[in-house]
PDB file of C-alpha atoms and ligand atoms in Angstrom:
ATOM      1  CA  MET A   1     -67.075-109.771-157.164  1.00  0.00           C
ATOM      2  CA  SER A   2     -69.056-112.566-158.838  1.00  0.00           C
ATOM      3  CA  LYS A   3     -69.907-112.420-162.515  1.00  0.00           C
ATOM      4  CA  GLN A   4     -73.611-112.466-161.610  1.00  0.00           C
ATOM      5  CA  ILE A   5     -73.816-108.677-161.375  1.00  0.00           C
ATOM      6  CA  VAL A   6     -72.052-106.072-163.475  1.00  0.00           C
ATOM      7  CA  LEU A   7     -71.735-102.319-163.676  1.00  0.00           C
ATOM      8  CA  GLU A   8     -71.756-100.839-167.163  1.00  0.00           C
ATOM      9  CA  ARG A   9     -71.228 -97.235-168.171  1.00  0.00           C
ATOM     10  CA  GLN A  10     -72.627 -95.196-171.044  1.00  0.00           C
ATOM     11  CA  GLY A  11     -70.843 -91.912-170.393  1.00  0.00           C
ATOM     12  CA  GLU A  12     -72.350 -90.383-167.273  1.00  0.00           C
ATOM     13  CA  ILE A  13     -75.090 -93.021-167.113  1.00  0.00           C
ATOM     14  CA  ALA A  14     -74.382 -96.153-165.022  1.00  0.00           C
ATOM     15  CA  ILE A  15     -76.287 -99.416-165.417  1.00  0.00           C
ATOM     16  CA  ILE A  16     -76.304-102.200-162.815  1.00  0.00           C
ATOM     17  CA  LYS A  17     -77.238-105.546-164.382  1.00  0.00           C
ATOM     18  CA  VAL A  18     -77.907-108.886-162.725  1.00  0.00           C
ATOM     19  CA  VAL A  19     -76.700-111.751-164.912  1.00  0.00           C
ATOM     20  CA  ARG A  20     -78.257-114.949-163.601  1.00  0.00           C
ATOM     21  CA  PRO A  21     -80.591-115.931-166.424  1.00  0.00           C
ATOM     22  CA  GLU A  22     -80.860-119.572-165.327  1.00  0.00           C
ATOM     23  CA  ALA A  23     -82.809-118.376-162.247  1.00  0.00           C
ATOM     24  CA  LEU A  24     -84.599-115.460-163.951  1.00  0.00           C
ATOM     25  CA  ASN A  25     -82.143-113.118-162.196  1.00  0.00           C
ATOM     26  CA  ALA A  26     -83.351-114.080-158.712  1.00  0.00           C
ATOM     27  CA  LEU A  27     -81.322-112.211-156.101  1.00  0.00           C
ATOM     28  CA  SER A  28     -78.998-114.242-153.918  1.00  0.00           C
ATOM     29  CA  ARG A  29     -77.305-112.846-150.819  1.00  0.00           C
ATOM     30  CA  SER A  30     -73.969-112.679-152.650  1.00  0.00           C
ATOM     31  CA  ILE A  31     -75.499-110.819-155.620  1.00  0.00           C
ATOM     32  CA  VAL A  32     -76.959-108.263-153.205  1.00  0.00           C
ATOM     33  CA  ASP A  33     -73.612-107.979-151.356  1.00  0.00           C
ATOM     34  CA  ASP A  34     -71.946-107.233-154.690  1.00  0.00           C
ATOM     35  CA  MET A  35     -74.787-104.826-155.565  1.00  0.00           C
ATOM     36  CA  ASP A  36     -74.061-103.035-152.296  1.00  0.00           C
ATOM     37  CA  ALA A  37     -70.417-102.555-153.285  1.00  0.00           C
ATOM     38  CA  LEU A  38     -71.415-101.301-156.750  1.00  0.00           C
ATOM     39  CA  VAL A  39     -73.923 -98.855-155.282  1.00  0.00           C
ATOM     40  CA  GLU A  40     -71.185 -97.536-152.948  1.00  0.00           C
ATOM     41  CA  GLN A  41     -68.896 -97.160-155.965  1.00  0.00           C
ATOM     42  CA  VAL A  42     -71.552 -95.291-157.951  1.00  0.00           C
ATOM     43  CA  GLY A  43     -72.372 -93.077-154.957  1.00  0.00           C
ATOM     44  CA  ALA A  44     -68.718 -92.067-154.597  1.00  0.00           C
ATOM     45  CA  ASP A  45     -68.220 -91.377-158.311  1.00  0.00           C
ATOM     46  CA  ARG A  46     -69.273 -87.819-159.082  1.00  0.00           C
ATOM     47  CA  SER A  47     -69.115 -88.504-162.805  1.00  0.00           C
ATOM     48  CA  VAL A  48     -72.200 -90.760-162.563  1.00  0.00           C
ATOM     49  CA  ARG A  49     -75.313 -88.646-163.065  1.00  0.00           C
ATOM     50  CA  VAL A  50     -78.043 -91.296-163.420  1.00  0.00           C
ATOM     51  CA  LEU A  51     -78.234 -94.939-162.308  1.00  0.00           C
ATOM     52  CA  LEU A  52     -80.301 -97.564-164.097  1.00  0.00           C
ATOM     53  CA  PHE A  53     -81.125-101.061-162.879  1.00  0.00           C
ATOM     54  CA  TYR A  54     -81.692-103.191-165.964  1.00  0.00           C
ATOM     55  CA  SER A  55     -81.328-106.943-166.287  1.00  0.00           C
ATOM     56  CA  GLU A  56     -81.913-108.688-169.571  1.00  0.00           C
ATOM     57  CA  GLY A  57     -84.942-110.950-169.886  1.00  0.00           C
ATOM     58  CA  SER A  58     -86.097-110.642-166.284  1.00  0.00           C
ATOM     59  CA  PHE A  59     -85.687-107.723-163.886  1.00  0.00           C
ATOM     60  CA  ALA A  60     -85.539-110.175-160.926  1.00  0.00           C
ATOM     61  CA  ALA A  61     -87.897-113.048-160.038  1.00  0.00           C
ATOM     62  CA  GLY A  62     -87.484-112.181-156.355  1.00  0.00           C
ATOM     63  CA  ALA A  63     -85.084-113.159-153.622  1.00  0.00           C
ATOM     64  CA  ASP A  64     -83.506-116.599-153.944  1.00  0.00           C
ATOM     65  CA  ILE A  65     -86.175-118.952-152.614  1.00  0.00           C
ATOM     66  CA  LYS A  66     -83.780-121.901-152.344  1.00  0.00           C
ATOM     67  CA  ALA A  67     -81.452-120.019-149.964  1.00  0.00           C
ATOM     68  CA  MET A  68     -84.369-118.451-148.078  1.00  0.00           C
ATOM     69  CA  SER A  69     -85.992-121.835-147.524  1.00  0.00           C
ATOM     70  CA  LEU A  70     -83.013-122.849-145.338  1.00  0.00           C
ATOM     71  CA  CYS A  71     -83.257-119.814-143.028  1.00  0.00           C
ATOM     72  CA  ASP A  72     -84.452-119.726-139.435  1.00  0.00           C
ATOM     73  CA  GLU A  73     -85.485-116.371-137.934  1.00  0.00           C
ATOM     74  CA  GLU A  74     -81.905-115.204-137.324  1.00  0.00           C
ATOM     75  CA  GLY A  75     -80.857-116.393-140.764  1.00  0.00           C
ATOM     76  CA  ALA A  76     -83.779-114.521-142.332  1.00  0.00           C
ATOM     77  CA  LYS A  77     -82.688-111.304-140.592  1.00  0.00           C
ATOM     78  CA  ALA A  78     -79.181-111.740-141.971  1.00  0.00           C
ATOM     79  CA  PHE A  79     -80.584-112.492-145.435  1.00  0.00           C
ATOM     80  CA  LEU A  80     -82.608-109.240-145.608  1.00  0.00           C
ATOM     81  CA  PHE A  81     -81.688-106.840-148.404  1.00  0.00           C
ATOM     82  CA  THR A  82     -82.878-103.750-146.547  1.00  0.00           C
ATOM     83  CA  PRO A  83     -79.492-102.047-145.844  1.00  0.00           C
ATOM     84  CA  THR A  84     -78.539-102.188-149.525  1.00  0.00           C
ATOM     85  CA  TYR A  85     -81.975-101.050-150.654  1.00  0.00           C
ATOM     86  CA  ASP A  86     -81.844 -98.170-148.143  1.00  0.00           C
ATOM     87  CA  LYS A  87     -78.519 -97.157-149.681  1.00  0.00           C
ATOM     88  CA  ILE A  88     -80.058 -97.155-153.159  1.00  0.00           C
ATOM     89  CA  GLN A  89     -82.970 -95.021-152.001  1.00  0.00           C
ATOM     90  CA  SER A  90     -80.551 -92.553-150.366  1.00  0.00           C
ATOM     91  CA  LEU A  91     -78.449 -91.938-153.477  1.00  0.00           C
ATOM     92  CA  PRO A  92     -78.564 -88.243-154.417  1.00  0.00           C
ATOM     93  CA  ILE A  93     -78.751 -89.046-158.141  1.00  0.00           C
ATOM     94  CA  PRO A  94     -81.887 -90.139-160.047  1.00  0.00           C
ATOM     95  CA  THR A  95     -82.421 -93.905-160.277  1.00  0.00           C
ATOM     96  CA  ILE A  96     -84.555 -95.796-162.786  1.00  0.00           C
ATOM     97  CA  ALA A  97     -85.749 -99.411-162.637  1.00  0.00           C
ATOM     98  CA  VAL A  98     -86.070-100.699-166.198  1.00  0.00           C
ATOM     99  CA  ILE A  99     -88.361-103.696-166.025  1.00  0.00           C
ATOM    100  CA  GLU A 100     -88.768-106.490-168.525  1.00  0.00           C
ATOM    101  CA  GLY A 101     -89.844-110.049-167.724  1.00  0.00           C
ATOM    102  CA  TYR A 102     -90.478-110.555-164.020  1.00  0.00           C
ATOM    103  CA  ALA A 103     -90.229-108.072-161.150  1.00  0.00           C
ATOM    104  CA  PHE A 104     -91.402-110.180-158.243  1.00  0.00           C
ATOM    105  CA  GLY A 105     -90.882-110.020-154.498  1.00  0.00           C
ATOM    106  CA  GLY A 106     -87.446-108.650-153.629  1.00  0.00           C
ATOM    107  CA  GLY A 107     -87.083-107.685-157.316  1.00  0.00           C
ATOM    108  CA  LEU A 108     -90.107-105.411-157.245  1.00  0.00           C
ATOM    109  CA  GLU A 109     -88.961-104.088-153.863  1.00  0.00           C
ATOM    110  CA  LEU A 110     -85.699-103.038-155.509  1.00  0.00           C
ATOM    111  CA  ALA A 111     -87.695-101.240-158.205  1.00  0.00           C
ATOM    112  CA  LEU A 112     -89.813 -99.535-155.520  1.00  0.00           C
ATOM    113  CA  ARG A 113     -86.629 -97.978-154.085  1.00  0.00           C
ATOM    114  CA  CYS A 114     -85.882 -96.265-157.406  1.00  0.00           C
ATOM    115  CA  ASP A 115     -87.150 -92.815-158.354  1.00  0.00           C
ATOM    116  CA  PHE A 116     -88.752 -94.092-161.558  1.00  0.00           C
ATOM    117  CA  ARG A 117     -90.021 -97.393-162.909  1.00  0.00           C
ATOM    118  CA  LEU A 118     -90.311 -97.998-166.651  1.00  0.00           C
ATOM    119  CA  ALA A 119     -91.711-101.320-167.835  1.00  0.00           C
ATOM    120  CA  ALA A 120     -92.360-103.353-170.930  1.00  0.00           C
ATOM    121  CA  LYS A 121     -96.116-103.660-171.436  1.00  0.00           C
ATOM    122  CA  ASP A 122     -95.868-107.450-171.117  1.00  0.00           C
ATOM    123  CA  ALA A 123     -93.669-107.437-167.979  1.00  0.00           C
ATOM    124  CA  LYS A 124     -95.108-109.074-164.881  1.00  0.00           C
ATOM    125  CA  LEU A 125     -94.915-107.351-161.502  1.00  0.00           C
ATOM    126  CA  GLY A 126     -96.043-108.455-158.073  1.00  0.00           C
ATOM    127  CA  LEU A 127     -95.288-109.212-154.452  1.00  0.00           C
ATOM    128  CA  PRO A 128     -96.205-112.929-154.285  1.00  0.00           C
ATOM    129  CA  GLU A 129     -94.562-113.603-150.886  1.00  0.00           C
ATOM    130  CA  LEU A 130     -97.812-114.742-149.253  1.00  0.00           C
ATOM    131  CA  ASN A 131     -97.782-117.712-151.658  1.00  0.00           C
ATOM    132  CA  LEU A 132     -94.625-118.771-149.769  1.00  0.00           C
ATOM    133  CA  GLY A 133     -96.024-118.203-146.285  1.00  0.00           C
ATOM    134  CA  ILE A 134     -94.040-114.980-145.734  1.00  0.00           C
ATOM    135  CA  ILE A 135     -94.569-111.266-146.423  1.00  0.00           C
ATOM    136  CA  PRO A 136     -92.545-108.733-148.411  1.00  0.00           C
ATOM    137  CA  GLY A 137     -89.569-107.856-146.193  1.00  0.00           C
ATOM    138  CA  ALA A 138     -87.523-105.214-147.970  1.00  0.00           C
ATOM    139  CA  GLY A 139     -89.960-102.307-148.179  1.00  0.00           C
ATOM    140  CA  GLY A 140     -92.872-103.767-150.135  1.00  0.00           C
ATOM    141  CA  THR A 141     -95.599-103.305-147.533  1.00  0.00           C
ATOM    142  CA  VAL A 142     -94.305 -99.806-146.786  1.00  0.00           C
ATOM    143  CA  LEU A 143     -93.769 -98.413-150.278  1.00  0.00           C
ATOM    144  CA  LEU A 144     -96.460-100.095-152.384  1.00  0.00           C
ATOM    145  CA  PRO A 145     -99.403 -98.497-150.490  1.00  0.00           C
ATOM    146  CA  ARG A 146     -97.748 -95.083-150.898  1.00  0.00           C
ATOM    147  CA  LEU A 147     -97.571 -95.536-154.631  1.00  0.00           C
ATOM    148  CA  ILE A 148    -100.859 -97.214-155.503  1.00  0.00           C
ATOM    149  CA  GLY A 149    -102.983 -96.681-152.367  1.00  0.00           C
ATOM    150  CA  GLU A 150    -103.800 -98.983-149.494  1.00  0.00           C
ATOM    151  CA  ALA A 151    -106.698-100.911-151.073  1.00  0.00           C
ATOM    152  CA  LYS A 152    -104.889-101.836-154.279  1.00  0.00           C
ATOM    153  CA  ALA A 153    -101.660-102.657-152.391  1.00  0.00           C
ATOM    154  CA  LYS A 154    -103.553-104.996-150.083  1.00  0.00           C
ATOM    155  CA  GLU A 155    -105.185-106.628-153.113  1.00  0.00           C
ATOM    156  CA  LEU A 156    -101.795-107.312-154.710  1.00  0.00           C
ATOM    157  CA  ILE A 157    -100.127-108.450-151.466  1.00  0.00           C
ATOM    158  CA  TYR A 158    -102.909-110.434-149.747  1.00  0.00           C
ATOM    159  CA  LEU A 159    -103.934-112.234-152.945  1.00  0.00           C
ATOM    160  CA  SER A 160    -100.449-112.416-154.528  1.00  0.00           C
ATOM    161  CA  LYS A 161    -101.918-110.796-157.627  1.00  0.00           C
ATOM    162  CA  THR A 162     -99.522-109.956-160.426  1.00  0.00           C
ATOM    163  CA  VAL A 163    -100.042-107.163-162.933  1.00  0.00           C
ATOM    164  CA  THR A 164     -98.664-106.609-166.404  1.00  0.00           C
ATOM    165  CA  GLY A 165     -96.547-103.566-167.177  1.00  0.00           C
ATOM    166  CA  ALA A 166     -99.543-102.023-168.950  1.00  0.00           C
ATOM    167  CA  GLU A 167    -101.769-102.520-165.889  1.00  0.00           C
ATOM    168  CA  ALA A 168     -98.950-101.308-163.627  1.00  0.00           C
ATOM    169  CA  GLU A 169     -98.913 -98.036-165.551  1.00  0.00           C
ATOM    170  CA  ARG A 170    -102.682 -97.684-165.147  1.00  0.00           C
ATOM    171  CA  ILE A 171    -102.507 -98.080-161.349  1.00  0.00           C
ATOM    172  CA  GLY A 172     -99.446 -95.840-160.961  1.00  0.00           C
ATOM    173  CA  LEU A 173     -96.977 -98.595-160.072  1.00  0.00           C
ATOM    174  CA  VAL A 174     -94.775 -97.689-163.032  1.00  0.00           C
ATOM    175  CA  ASN A 175     -94.322 -94.302-164.664  1.00  0.00           C
ATOM    176  CA  LEU A 176     -94.572 -95.639-168.191  1.00  0.00           C
ATOM    177  CA  ALA A 177     -95.137 -98.910-170.018  1.00  0.00           C
ATOM    178  CA  VAL A 178     -93.857 -99.294-173.570  1.00  0.00           C
ATOM    179  CA  GLU A 179     -93.575-101.975-176.229  1.00  0.00           C
ATOM    180  CA  PRO A 180     -90.820-104.442-175.218  1.00  0.00           C
ATOM    181  CA  GLY A 181     -88.438-103.384-178.004  1.00  0.00           C
ATOM    182  CA  GLU A 182     -88.707 -99.747-176.947  1.00  0.00           C
ATOM    183  CA  LEU A 183     -87.905-100.294-173.271  1.00  0.00           C
ATOM    184  CA  LEU A 184     -84.158 -99.773-173.103  1.00  0.00           C
ATOM    185  CA  PRO A 185     -84.081 -96.913-175.667  1.00  0.00           C
ATOM    186  CA  THR A 186     -86.860 -95.172-173.723  1.00  0.00           C
ATOM    187  CA  ALA A 187     -84.999 -95.637-170.441  1.00  0.00           C
ATOM    188  CA  LEU A 188     -81.834 -94.207-171.965  1.00  0.00           C
ATOM    189  CA  GLN A 189     -83.820 -91.212-173.257  1.00  0.00           C
ATOM    190  CA  TRP A 190     -85.138 -90.597-169.743  1.00  0.00           C
ATOM    191  CA  ALA A 191     -81.625 -90.942-168.369  1.00  0.00           C
ATOM    192  CA  GLU A 192     -80.291 -88.501-170.950  1.00  0.00           C
ATOM    193  CA  ARG A 193     -82.941 -85.926-170.058  1.00  0.00           C
ATOM    194  CA  LEU A 194     -82.096 -86.310-166.376  1.00  0.00           C
ATOM    195  CA  ARG A 195     -78.353 -86.218-167.057  1.00  0.00           C
ATOM    196  CA  THR A 196     -78.492 -82.704-168.480  1.00  0.00           C
ATOM    197  CA  ARG A 197     -80.426 -81.250-165.536  1.00  0.00           C
ATOM    198  CA  SER A 198     -78.595 -79.622-162.645  1.00  0.00           C
ATOM    199  CA  SER A 199     -77.354 -82.393-160.350  1.00  0.00           C
ATOM    200  CA  LEU A 200     -77.584 -79.929-157.457  1.00  0.00           C
ATOM    201  CA  SER A 201     -81.259 -79.171-158.127  1.00  0.00           C
ATOM    202  CA  LEU A 202     -82.026 -82.868-158.648  1.00  0.00           C
ATOM    203  CA  ALA A 203     -80.364 -83.827-155.367  1.00  0.00           C
ATOM    204  CA  ALA A 204     -82.217 -81.059-153.516  1.00  0.00           C
ATOM    205  CA  ALA A 205     -85.585 -81.994-155.079  1.00  0.00           C
ATOM    206  CA  LYS A 206     -85.024 -85.654-154.193  1.00  0.00           C
ATOM    207  CA  ALA A 207     -83.978 -84.826-150.625  1.00  0.00           C
ATOM    208  CA  SER A 208     -87.031 -82.614-150.147  1.00  0.00           C
ATOM    209  CA  ILE A 209     -89.492 -85.174-151.554  1.00  0.00           C
ATOM    210  CA  GLU A 210     -87.983 -88.051-149.532  1.00  0.00           C
ATOM    211  CA  ASN A 211     -88.018 -85.893-146.399  1.00  0.00           C
ATOM    212  CA  ALA A 212     -91.641 -84.857-146.982  1.00  0.00           C
ATOM    213  CA  ILE A 213     -92.674 -88.508-147.379  1.00  0.00           C
ATOM    214  CA  ALA A 214     -90.819 -89.519-144.213  1.00  0.00           C
ATOM    215  CA  ASN A 215     -92.003 -86.439-142.255  1.00  0.00           C
ATOM    216  CA  PRO A 216     -95.351 -85.467-143.761  1.00  0.00           C
ATOM    217  CA  ASP A 217     -96.027 -82.591-141.329  1.00  0.00           C
ATOM    218  CA  PHE A 218     -96.439 -79.667-143.727  1.00  0.00           C
ATOM    219  CA  ARG A 219     -94.683 -77.053-141.594  1.00  0.00           C
ATOM    220  CA  SER A 220     -91.569 -79.103-140.923  1.00  0.00           C
ATOM    221  CA  ALA A 221     -91.363 -80.502-144.483  1.00  0.00           C
ATOM    222  CA  GLY A 222     -91.974 -77.008-145.877  1.00  0.00           C
ATOM    223  CA  LYS A 223     -89.205 -75.606-143.675  1.00  0.00           C
ATOM    224  CA  THR A 224     -86.751 -78.214-144.975  1.00  0.00           C
ATOM    225  CA  GLU A 225     -87.819 -77.474-148.547  1.00  0.00           C
ATOM    226  CA  GLY A 226     -87.210 -73.741-148.001  1.00  0.00           C
ATOM    227  CA  GLU A 227     -83.734 -74.415-146.640  1.00  0.00           C
ATOM    228  CA  LEU A 228     -82.856 -76.677-149.573  1.00  0.00           C
ATOM    229  CA  TRP A 229     -84.239 -74.045-151.966  1.00  0.00           C
ATOM    230  CA  ALA A 230     -82.230 -71.206-150.441  1.00  0.00           C
ATOM    231  CA  GLY A 231     -79.118 -73.406-150.341  1.00  0.00           C
ATOM    232  CA  LEU A 232     -79.054 -73.503-154.150  1.00  0.00           C
ATOM    233  CA  PHE A 233     -78.598 -69.739-154.465  1.00  0.00           C
ATOM    234  CA  GLY A 234     -75.098 -68.567-155.160  1.00  0.00           C
ATOM    235  CA  HIS A 235     -74.171 -71.789-156.961  1.00  0.00           C
ATOM    236  CA  HIS A 236     -73.203 -71.747-160.624  1.00  0.00           C
ATOM    237  CA  ASP A 237     -76.274 -73.717-161.718  1.00  0.00           C
ATOM    238  CA  GLN A 238     -78.707 -71.229-160.169  1.00  0.00           C
ATOM    239  CA  LYS A 239     -76.933 -68.280-161.786  1.00  0.00           C
ATOM    240  CA  GLU A 240     -76.662 -70.142-165.105  1.00  0.00           C
ATOM    241  CA  GLY A 241     -80.333 -71.243-165.091  1.00  0.00           C
ATOM    242  CA  MET A 242     -81.554 -67.715-164.518  1.00  0.00           C
ATOM    243  CA  ALA A 243     -79.056 -66.112-166.935  1.00  0.00           C
ATOM    244  CA  ALA A 244     -80.117 -68.588-169.628  1.00  0.00           C
ATOM    245  CA  PHE A 245     -83.737 -67.582-169.080  1.00  0.00           C
ATOM    246  CA  PHE A 246     -82.953 -63.913-169.719  1.00  0.00           C
ATOM    247  CA  GLU A 247     -80.669 -64.712-172.663  1.00  0.00           C
ATOM    248  CA  LYS A 248     -83.376 -66.992-174.163  1.00  0.00           C
ATOM    249  CA  ARG A 249     -81.048 -70.001-174.468  1.00  0.00           C
ATOM    250  CA  LYS A 250     -80.758 -73.466-172.964  1.00  0.00           C
ATOM    251  CA  PRO A 251     -78.900 -73.535-169.649  1.00  0.00           C
ATOM    252  CA  SER A 252     -75.645 -75.448-169.385  1.00  0.00           C
ATOM    253  CA  PHE A 253     -75.445 -76.903-165.887  1.00  0.00           C
ATOM    254  CA  THR A 254     -72.200 -78.090-164.312  1.00  0.00           C
ATOM    255  CA  GLY A 255     -73.362 -79.290-160.905  1.00  0.00           C
ATOM    256  CA  GLN A 256     -71.283 -76.519-159.304  1.00  0.00           C
TER     257      GLN A 256
HETATM  258  N1  LIG B   1     -85.499-118.002-156.432  1.00  0.00           N
HETATM  259  C1  LIG B   1     -84.749-119.028-156.896  1.00  0.00           C
HETATM  260  N2  LIG B   1     -84.925-119.578-158.101  1.00  0.00           N
HETATM  261  C2  LIG B   1     -85.884-119.067-158.882  1.00  0.00           C
HETATM  262  C3  LIG B   1     -86.696-117.996-158.485  1.00  0.00           C
HETATM  263  C4  LIG B   1     -86.467-117.446-157.187  1.00  0.00           C
HETATM  264  N3  LIG B   1     -87.160-116.387-156.715  1.00  0.00           N
HETATM  265  N4  LIG B   1     -87.572-117.716-159.469  1.00  0.00           N
HETATM  266  C5  LIG B   1     -87.299-118.592-160.460  1.00  0.00           C
HETATM  267  N5  LIG B   1     -86.292-119.393-160.122  1.00  0.00           N
HETATM  268  C6  LIG B   1     -85.692-120.481-160.899  1.00  0.00           C
HETATM  269  C7  LIG B   1     -86.583-121.714-160.925  1.00  0.00           C
HETATM  270  O1  LIG B   1     -86.404-122.480-159.764  1.00  0.00           O
HETATM  271  C8  LIG B   1     -86.110-122.381-162.185  1.00  0.00           C
HETATM  272  O2  LIG B   1     -84.920-123.055-161.905  1.00  0.00           O
HETATM  273  P1  LIG B   1     -84.726-124.597-162.403  1.00  0.00           P
HETATM  274  O3  LIG B   1     -84.723-124.494-163.899  1.00  0.00           O
HETATM  275  O4  LIG B   1     -83.417-124.989-161.825  1.00  0.00           O
HETATM  276  O5  LIG B   1     -85.901-125.360-161.878  1.00  0.00           O
HETATM  277  C9  LIG B   1     -85.764-121.220-163.098  1.00  0.00           C
HETATM  278  O6  LIG B   1     -85.599-120.078-162.259  1.00  0.00           O
HETATM  279  C10 LIG B   1     -86.850-120.912-164.097  1.00  0.00           C
HETATM  280  O7  LIG B   1     -88.066-120.749-163.377  1.00  0.00           O
HETATM  281  P2  LIG B   1     -89.407-121.523-163.774  1.00  0.00           P
HETATM  282  O8  LIG B   1     -89.102-122.853-164.360  1.00  0.00           O
HETATM  283  O9  LIG B   1     -90.293-121.492-162.575  1.00  0.00           O
HETATM  284  O10 LIG B   1     -89.944-120.546-164.931  1.00  0.00           O
HETATM  285  P3  LIG B   1     -91.447-120.251-165.343  1.00  0.00           P
HETATM  286  O11 LIG B   1     -91.336-119.447-166.581  1.00  0.00           O
HETATM  287  O12 LIG B   1     -92.254-121.506-165.358  1.00  0.00           O
HETATM  288  O13 LIG B   1     -92.039-119.341-164.161  1.00  0.00           O
HETATM  289  C11 LIG B   1     -92.006-117.577-162.561  1.00  0.00           C
HETATM  290  C12 LIG B   1     -91.517-118.089-163.927  1.00  0.00           C
HETATM  291  C13 LIG B   1     -93.526-117.362-162.609  1.00  0.00           C
HETATM  292  C14 LIG B   1     -91.308-116.250-162.292  1.00  0.00           C
HETATM  293  C15 LIG B   1     -91.659-118.615-161.462  1.00  0.00           C
HETATM  294  O14 LIG B   1     -90.289-118.973-161.587  1.00  0.00           O
HETATM  295  C16 LIG B   1     -91.873-118.137-160.072  1.00  0.00           C
HETATM  296  O15 LIG B   1     -93.005-118.098-159.613  1.00  0.00           O
HETATM  297  N6  LIG B   1     -90.782-117.744-159.358  1.00  0.00           N
HETATM  298  C17 LIG B   1     -90.861-117.316-157.991  1.00  0.00           C
HETATM  299  C18 LIG B   1     -91.403-115.908-157.894  1.00  0.00           C
HETATM  300  C19 LIG B   1     -91.521-115.486-156.454  1.00  0.00           C
HETATM  301  O16 LIG B   1     -92.248-116.064-155.676  1.00  0.00           O
HETATM  302  N7  LIG B   1     -90.757-114.434-156.075  1.00  0.00           N
HETATM  303  C20 LIG B   1     -90.776-113.919-154.747  1.00  0.00           C
HETATM  304  C21 LIG B   1     -89.730-114.607-153.947  1.00  0.00           C
HETATM  305  S1  LIG B   1     -89.857-114.213-152.247  1.00  0.00           S
HETATM  306  C22 LIG B   1     -89.080-112.738-152.090  1.00  0.00           C
HETATM  307  O17 LIG B   1     -88.594-112.149-153.019  1.00  0.00           O
HETATM  308  C23 LIG B   1     -89.037-112.251-150.709  1.00  0.00           C
HETATM  309  C24 LIG B   1     -88.434-110.890-150.590  1.00  0.00           C
HETATM  310  C25 LIG B   1     -88.283-110.645-149.133  1.00  0.00           C
HETATM  311  C26 LIG B   1     -87.364-109.514-148.796  1.00  0.00           C
HETATM  312  C27 LIG B   1     -86.101-109.440-149.620  1.00  0.00           C
HETATM  313  C28 LIG B   1     -84.981-109.700-148.730  1.00  0.00           C
HETATM  314  C29 LIG B   1     -84.629-111.089-148.602  1.00  0.00           C
END
């Protein structure tokens, strides 16, 4: 594993950090290969309850343009980050993209695969691929319209418009924009609140929402939701949540 990506732990919270400041944390193929291995590791570790992506100074100024510029069509297919990003989106635990500096191109596409995006008000976000004669290739054209609507997504993509964190909050691209100094503490507060929820309920809620987005037919999505709902009964966390309600105390969830 290169030293350009690291996994840090704060108890049950894991943080994946890209460390390539000289290129504003642009994502090379080898960084994404290492990210893939770290995501696998996090996915297999039941003691990790929340995963943050946070890179100091710049979230990621996109995929590595130098390496991409050498690709032909086959090379471009091999360069794609999609399998790793799919893996991130499929994790059963909550994920948060914590964005300062630039989240461009493949960097913003990584953030789009997370459950939540928190940004510094002065961060800059965008999918500027058309400036380079290409299009977003790792989920940008698929996920951005879902989040901010077709018209605004086309405006950002066709015109390579960038938005600040503050503007991104206004259009629904990020959940929250805060003063730069408050970003990491705020993200850790969110992670802490998520950490103490039932991991079983969180995983079921995430599975149901992802399924409903992929299969929007109400009857079939509703059926899946009902099955996930019923599947939680009999587990410790369901009994504990309801007992705590009657005993007028905070529930203590174990994920069992
Ligand atoms: N790739 C490689 N190097 C980069 C990248 C990048 N994406 N972004 C910045 N760098 C490097 C610069 O080349 C520069 O290196 P050097 O000092 O050796 O010249 C260094 O980082 C600092 O950058 P700047 O001097 O340009 O810094 P500025 O503060 O003047 O500008 C910007 C910052 C505005 C962020 C500017 O660097 C920029 O526009 N970067 C490119 C942003 C971009 O276009 N990103 C999208 C890339 S395309 C993409 O992500 C496609 C995704 C497709 C699917 C994903 C799967 C592959």
